[in-house]
Amino acid sequence: TASPCSRRRIIEFFDHSAEKMAYSAEDQKKLAWLYKRDEVAESFDTDKVRITRKGNKGVHEEELIELGPDCISDFSPGSKFECCNPSFSCEVGLYEEGELELYRSWEHAMQASRLRPGQPERRAVNAHADVRDAKRVVRKAPAAARKDETKWKASQLALGAQLLRDKFLRNKALRTQLLAAANRPMAYRNAHGDAFWGCSTEGRGVNHIGRLL
C-alpha cells in the first residue's frame, strides 16, 4: 500500500557526469511512456503532472492495475457507475470549522478544501459547473486565500475518503448504485492524466478513488 505524499510526484533520474547510467530496453520503454504522459497531463491539469518510478522513497508508487472483466472501470457519463466519477454532479458536503458547505461534486469539494474557510474564492469554485474552471479559480487564488499546500496534501487522502462517504450517505440513489458493485474491484480509469486518484486507460496508476470505493 502506498503511503500518503504530495499529489504532485517527481521523477528523479541520476545523471552521473563521469559515467551515465545505462538503461535496459525495458527501462527506456518505461521512460518514454512517463515523459509522454507528462506532456498530456500538464496540458490538462497542472495538479496532476508527474508519475514516479516504482521504488522512489517518499512517493506513491504506480501499479499496473488489472482491468479484467470483473473490474468496474467505466465511470463515464451514461455508464452504470458514472456516479463514481469524481466530477459526477451531486451534492457533497465539506464540513470545516463547524460550518457545512455543499458543493456540486466530490471534485468541487476537494478543490474548495484547498482554500481557507470563509474566502470568497471558495464560493467561486462552486459557481463553475466545469471542474476545469473550478480548478482555475483555485490556482489563481491569492496566497492569503490558500491553505498551506504541504499540510493540505498530507491530509488529502483522509479528506477524499470523508467526502466520498458524505457523497454516498447524502444521496440514497447513488448509494444503491454503488452497492450494486458488490465486492468487485473498481478503478477510476481516465485519459486525462490522473494517475493519483485513478489510472490510465492501460491501467497504470495508484487508483486511490478505486481503493476508497
Coordinates of N, CA, C and O in Angstrom, one line a residue, residues 90-204:
C90 N -23.6 16.0 -8.0 CA -24.4 15.7 -6.9 C -23.9 16.5 -5.7 O -22.8 16.9 -5.7
E91 N -24.8 16.6 -4.7 CA -24.4 17.3 -3.5 C -23.4 16.6 -2.7 O -23.5 15.4 -2.4
V92 N -22.3 17.3 -2.3 CA -21.2 16.7 -1.5 C -20.9 17.8 -0.4 O -20.7 18.9 -0.7
G93 N -21.0 17.3 0.8 CA -20.8 18.3 1.9 C -19.4 18.3 2.4 O -18.7 17.3 2.7
L94 N -18.8 19.6 2.5 CA -17.5 19.8 3.1 C -17.7 20.5 4.5 O -18.3 21.6 4.5
Y95 N -17.3 19.8 5.5 CA -17.5 20.3 6.9 C -16.2 20.7 7.5 O -15.3 19.9 7.7
E96 N -16.1 22.0 7.7 CA -14.8 22.6 8.3 C -15.2 23.7 9.3 O -16.1 24.5 9.0
E97 N -14.5 23.7 10.4 CA -14.6 24.8 11.4 C -16.1 25.0 11.8 O -16.5 26.1 11.9
G98 N -16.8 23.9 12.0 CA -18.2 24.0 12.4 C -19.2 24.4 11.3 O -20.4 24.6 11.6
E99 N -18.7 24.6 10.1 CA -19.6 25.0 9.0 C -19.7 23.9 7.9 O -18.7 23.3 7.6
L100 N -20.9 23.7 7.4 CA -21.1 22.8 6.4 C -21.4 23.5 5.1 O -22.2 24.4 5.0
E101 N -20.6 23.2 4.0 CA -20.8 23.8 2.7 C -21.1 22.7 1.7 O -20.4 21.7 1.7
L102 N -22.1 22.9 0.9 CA -22.4 21.9 -0.1 C -21.9 22.3 -1.5 O -22.0 23.4 -1.9
Y103 N -21.3 21.3 -2.1 CA -20.6 21.5 -3.4 C -21.3 20.7 -4.5 O -22.0 19.7 -4.3
R104 N -20.9 21.1 -5.8 CA -21.5 20.4 -6.9 C -21.1 19.0 -7.2 O -21.8 18.2 -7.8
S105 N -19.9 18.6 -6.7 CA -19.4 17.3 -6.9 C -18.3 17.0 -5.9 O -17.8 18.0 -5.2
W106 N -17.8 15.8 -5.8 CA -16.7 15.4 -5.0 C -15.5 16.3 -5.4 O -14.8 16.8 -4.5
E107 N -15.2 16.4 -6.7 CA -14.1 17.2 -7.2 C -14.2 18.6 -6.8 O -13.2 19.2 -6.4
H108 N -15.3 19.2 -6.9 CA -15.5 20.6 -6.5 C -15.2 20.8 -5.0 O -14.5 21.8 -4.6
A109 N -15.7 19.9 -4.2 CA -15.4 19.9 -2.7 C -13.9 19.8 -2.4 O -13.4 20.5 -1.6
M110 N -13.3 18.9 -3.1 CA -11.8 18.7 -2.9 C -11.1 20.0 -3.3 O -10.2 20.4 -2.6
Q111 N -11.4 20.6 -4.4 CA -10.7 21.8 -4.8 C -11.0 22.9 -3.8 O -10.1 23.7 -3.5
A112 N -12.2 23.1 -3.4 CA -12.6 24.1 -2.4 C -11.8 23.9 -1.1 O -11.4 24.9 -0.4
S113 N -11.5 22.7 -0.7 CA -10.9 22.4 0.5 C -9.4 22.9 0.5 O -8.8 23.0 1.6
R114 N -8.9 23.3 -0.6 CA -7.5 23.8 -0.7 C -7.5 25.3 -0.3 O -6.4 25.9 -0.1
L115 N -8.7 25.9 -0.2 CA -8.8 27.3 0.2 C -9.3 27.4 1.7 O -10.0 26.6 2.2
R116 N -8.9 28.5 2.3 CA -9.3 28.8 3.7 C -10.9 29.0 3.8 O -11.4 29.7 2.9
P117 N -11.5 28.4 4.8 CA -12.9 28.7 5.0 C -13.2 30.2 5.1 O -12.5 31.0 5.6
G118 N -14.4 30.6 4.5 CA -14.8 32.0 4.5 C -14.3 32.8 3.4 O -14.7 33.9 3.2
Q119 N -13.4 32.3 2.6 CA -12.8 33.0 1.5 C -13.8 33.1 0.3 O -14.4 32.0 0.0
P120 N -14.0 34.2 -0.4 CA -14.9 34.3 -1.5 C -14.6 33.4 -2.6 O -15.4 32.9 -3.4
E121 N -13.3 33.0 -2.7 CA -12.9 32.1 -3.8 C -13.5 30.7 -3.6 O -13.7 30.0 -4.6
R122 N -13.8 30.3 -2.4 CA -14.5 29.0 -2.2 C -15.9 29.0 -2.8 O -16.3 28.0 -3.4
R123 N -16.6 30.1 -2.7 CA -17.9 30.2 -3.3 C -17.7 30.3 -4.8 O -18.6 29.7 -5.6
A124 N -16.7 30.9 -5.3 CA -16.4 31.0 -6.8 C -16.2 29.6 -7.3 O -16.6 29.3 -8.5
V125 N -15.6 28.7 -6.6 CA -15.4 27.3 -7.0 C -16.7 26.7 -7.4 O -16.8 26.0 -8.4
N126 N -17.7 26.9 -6.5 CA -19.0 26.2 -6.7 C -19.8 26.9 -7.8 O -20.8 26.4 -8.3
A127 N -19.4 28.1 -8.3 CA -20.1 28.8 -9.3 C -19.8 28.2 -10.7 O -20.6 28.5 -11.6
H128 N -18.8 27.4 -10.8 CA -18.5 26.8 -12.1 C -18.9 25.3 -12.2 O -18.4 24.5 -11.4
A129 N -19.7 25.0 -13.2 CA -20.1 23.6 -13.4 C -18.9 22.8 -13.9 O -18.8 21.6 -13.5
D130 N -18.1 23.4 -14.7 CA -16.9 22.6 -15.3 C -15.8 22.6 -14.3 O -15.4 23.6 -13.8
V131 N -15.4 21.4 -13.9 CA -14.3 21.2 -12.9 C -13.1 21.9 -13.3 O -12.3 22.5 -12.4
R132 N -12.7 22.0 -14.6 CA -11.5 22.7 -15.0 C -11.6 24.1 -14.7 O -10.5 24.8 -14.3
D133 N -12.7 24.8 -14.8 CA -12.9 26.2 -14.4 C -12.7 26.3 -12.9 O -12.2 27.3 -12.4
A134 N -13.3 25.4 -12.2 CA -13.2 25.4 -10.7 C -11.7 25.3 -10.3 O -11.3 26.1 -9.4
K135 N -11.0 24.5 -10.9 CA -9.5 24.3 -10.6 C -8.8 25.6 -10.9 O -7.8 26.0 -10.2
R136 N -9.2 26.3 -12.0 CA -8.5 27.5 -12.4 C -8.7 28.6 -11.3 O -7.8 29.4 -11.0
V137 N -9.9 28.6 -10.7 CA -10.2 29.6 -9.6 C -9.2 29.3 -8.5 O -8.6 30.3 -7.9
V138 N -9.0 28.0 -8.1 CA -8.1 27.7 -7.0 C -6.6 28.1 -7.4 O -5.9 28.7 -6.5
R139 N -6.2 27.8 -8.6 CA -4.8 28.1 -9.0 C -4.6 29.6 -9.0 O -3.5 30.1 -8.7
K140 N -5.6 30.4 -9.3 CA -5.4 31.9 -9.4 C -5.7 32.6 -8.1 O -5.6 33.8 -8.0
A141 N -6.2 31.8 -7.0 CA -6.5 32.5 -5.8 C -5.2 33.1 -5.1 O -4.1 32.5 -5.2
P142 N -5.4 34.2 -4.4 CA -4.2 34.8 -3.8 C -3.7 33.9 -2.7 O -4.4 33.1 -2.1
A143 N -2.4 34.1 -2.3 CA -1.8 33.2 -1.3 C -2.5 33.3 0.0 O -2.6 32.3 0.7
A144 N -3.1 34.5 0.3 CA -3.8 34.6 1.6 C -5.0 33.8 1.7 O -5.5 33.5 2.8
A145 N -5.6 33.4 0.5 CA -6.8 32.6 0.5 C -6.6 31.1 0.5 O -7.5 30.4 0.8
R146 N -5.3 30.7 0.3 CA -5.0 29.3 0.2 C -4.5 28.8 1.5 O -3.9 29.4 2.3
K147 N -4.8 27.5 1.7 CA -4.2 26.8 2.8 C -2.7 26.4 2.6 O -2.3 26.5 1.4
D148 N -2.0 26.0 3.6 CA -0.7 25.6 3.4 C -0.7 24.3 2.6 O -1.4 23.3 2.9
E149 N -0.1 24.4 1.4 CA -0.2 23.3 0.4 C 0.4 22.0 1.0 O -0.1 20.9 0.7
T150 N 1.5 22.0 1.7 CA 2.1 20.8 2.3 C 1.2 20.1 3.2 O 1.0 18.9 3.2
K151 N 0.5 20.9 4.1 CA -0.4 20.3 5.1 C -1.6 19.8 4.4 O -2.1 18.7 4.7
W152 N -2.1 20.5 3.3 CA -3.3 20.0 2.6 C -3.0 18.7 1.9 O -3.8 17.8 2.0
K153 N -1.8 18.6 1.3 CA -1.5 17.4 0.5 C -1.3 16.2 1.5 O -1.7 15.1 1.1
A154 N -0.8 16.5 2.7 CA -0.7 15.4 3.7 C -2.0 14.8 4.2 O -2.1 13.7 4.6
S155 N -3.1 15.7 4.0 CA -4.4 15.2 4.6 C -5.4 14.9 3.4 O -6.5 14.5 3.7
Q156 N -4.9 15.0 2.2 CA -5.9 14.8 1.1 C -6.5 13.4 1.0 O -7.7 13.3 0.6
L157 N -5.8 12.4 1.3 CA -6.4 11.1 1.3 C -7.5 10.9 2.3 O -8.6 10.4 2.0
A158 N -7.3 11.3 3.5 CA -8.3 11.3 4.6 C -9.5 12.1 4.2 O -10.7 11.7 4.4
L159 N -9.2 13.3 3.6 CA -10.3 14.2 3.2 C -11.1 13.6 2.1 O -12.3 13.6 2.0
G160 N -10.4 13.0 1.1 CA -11.1 12.4 0.0 C -12.0 11.3 0.4 O -13.1 11.1 -0.1
A161 N -11.5 10.5 1.4 CA -12.4 9.4 1.9 C -13.6 10.0 2.6 O -14.7 9.5 2.5
Q162 N -13.4 11.0 3.4 CA -14.5 11.7 4.1 C -15.6 12.2 3.1 O -16.8 12.0 3.4
L163 N -15.1 12.8 2.1 CA -16.0 13.4 1.1 C -16.8 12.3 0.3 O -17.9 12.5 0.0
L164 N -16.1 11.2 0.0 CA -16.8 10.1 -0.6 C -17.8 9.5 0.2 O -18.9 9.2 -0.2
R165 N -17.5 9.4 1.5 CA -18.5 8.9 2.5 C -19.7 9.8 2.5 O -20.9 9.3 2.5
D166 N -19.5 11.1 2.6 CA -20.6 12.0 2.6 C -21.4 12.0 1.3 O -22.7 12.0 1.4
K167 N -20.7 11.8 0.2 CA -21.4 11.8 -1.1 C -22.4 10.7 -1.2 O -23.6 10.9 -1.6
F168 N -22.0 9.5 -0.7 CA -23.0 8.4 -0.8 C -23.9 8.2 0.3 O -25.0 7.7 0.1
L169 N -23.6 8.8 1.5 CA -24.6 8.8 2.6 C -25.7 9.9 2.3 O -26.8 9.7 2.7
R170 N -25.3 10.9 1.7 CA -26.2 12.0 1.4 C -27.1 11.7 0.2 O -28.2 12.3 0.1
N171 N -26.8 10.8 -0.7 CA -27.5 10.5 -1.9 C -27.9 9.0 -1.9 O -27.1 8.2 -2.3
K172 N -29.2 8.7 -1.5 CA -29.6 7.3 -1.4 C -29.5 6.6 -2.7 O -29.1 5.4 -2.8
A173 N -29.9 7.3 -3.8 CA -29.9 6.6 -5.1 C -28.5 6.2 -5.5 O -28.3 5.2 -6.1
L174 N -27.6 7.1 -5.3 CA -26.2 6.8 -5.6 C -25.7 5.7 -4.7 O -24.9 4.8 -5.2
R175 N -26.1 5.7 -3.5 CA -25.7 4.6 -2.6 C -26.1 3.2 -3.1 O -25.4 2.2 -3.1
T176 N -27.4 3.2 -3.6 CA -27.9 2.0 -4.1 C -27.1 1.5 -5.3 O -26.8 0.3 -5.5
Q177 N -26.7 2.5 -6.2 CA -25.9 2.1 -7.4 C -24.5 1.6 -6.9 O -24.1 0.6 -7.5
L178 N -23.9 2.2 -6.0 CA -22.6 1.7 -5.5 C -22.7 0.3 -4.9 O -21.8 -0.5 -5.2
L179 N -23.7 0.1 -4.1 CA -23.9 -1.2 -3.5 C -24.1 -2.3 -4.5 O -23.8 -3.5 -4.3
A180 N -24.5 -2.0 -5.7 CA -24.7 -2.9 -6.8 C -23.4 -3.5 -7.3 O -23.3 -4.5 -7.9
A181 N -22.3 -2.8 -7.0 CA -21.0 -3.3 -7.4 C -20.5 -4.5 -6.5 O -19.6 -5.2 -6.9
A182 N -21.2 -4.7 -5.4 CA -20.9 -5.8 -4.5 C -19.4 -5.7 -4.1 O -18.9 -4.7 -3.8
N183 N -18.7 -6.8 -4.3 CA -17.2 -6.9 -3.9 C -16.3 -6.8 -5.1 O -15.1 -7.1 -5.0
R184 N -16.8 -6.3 -6.3 CA -16.0 -6.2 -7.5 C -15.0 -5.1 -7.3 O -15.3 -4.1 -6.7
P185 N -13.7 -5.3 -7.8 CA -12.7 -4.2 -7.8 C -13.2 -3.1 -8.6 O -13.9 -3.2 -9.6
M186 N -12.7 -1.9 -8.3 CA -13.0 -0.7 -9.0 C -11.8 0.1 -9.4 O -10.8 0.1 -8.6
A187 N -11.8 0.8 -10.5 CA -10.7 1.6 -10.9 C -11.2 2.8 -11.7 O -12.0 2.7 -12.6
Y188 N -10.7 4.0 -11.3 CA -11.1 5.2 -12.0 C -10.2 5.4 -13.2 O -9.2 6.1 -13.1
R189 N -10.5 4.7 -14.3 CA -9.8 4.8 -15.5 C -10.1 6.1 -16.2 O -11.2 6.4 -16.4
N190 N -9.0 6.8 -16.6 CA -9.3 8.1 -17.3 C -8.1 8.4 -18.3 O -7.1 7.8 -18.2
A191 N -8.4 9.3 -19.2 CA -7.5 9.6 -20.3 C -6.8 11.0 -20.1 O -6.2 11.5 -21.0
H192 N -7.1 11.6 -19.0 CA -6.6 13.0 -18.8 C -5.4 13.1 -17.8 O -5.1 14.1 -17.3
G193 N -4.8 12.0 -17.5 CA -3.5 12.0 -16.7 C -3.7 12.0 -15.2 O -2.7 12.2 -14.5
D194 N -4.8 11.6 -14.7 CA -4.9 11.5 -13.2 C -4.6 10.1 -12.8 O -5.4 9.2 -12.7
A195 N -3.3 9.9 -12.5 CA -2.8 8.6 -12.1 C -2.7 8.5 -10.6 O -2.2 7.5 -10.0
F196 N -3.1 9.6 -9.9 CA -3.1 9.6 -8.4 C -4.4 9.0 -7.9 O -4.4 8.0 -7.2
W197 N -5.5 9.7 -8.3 CA -6.8 9.2 -7.8 C -7.3 8.1 -8.7 O -8.2 7.3 -8.3
G198 N -6.8 8.0 -9.9 CA -7.2 6.9 -10.8 C -6.0 6.2 -11.5 O -5.0 6.0 -10.9
C199 N -6.3 5.9 -12.8 CA -5.2 5.2 -13.5 C -5.4 5.5 -15.0 O -6.5 6.0 -15.4
S200 N -4.4 5.2 -15.8 CA -4.5 5.5 -17.3 C -5.4 4.5 -17.9 O -5.9 3.5 -17.3
T201 N -5.7 4.6 -19.2 CA -6.6 3.7 -19.9 C -5.9 2.3 -19.9 O -6.6 1.3 -20.1
E202 N -4.6 2.2 -19.8 CA -3.9 1.0 -19.8 C -3.8 0.4 -18.4 O -3.4 -0.8 -18.2
G203 N -4.3 1.1 -17.4 CA -4.3 0.6 -16.0 C -3.1 1.0 -15.2 O -2.9 0.5 -14.1
R204 N -2.3 2.0 -15.6 CA -1.2 2.4 -14.8 C -1.6 3.5 -13.9 O -2.1 4.6 -14.3

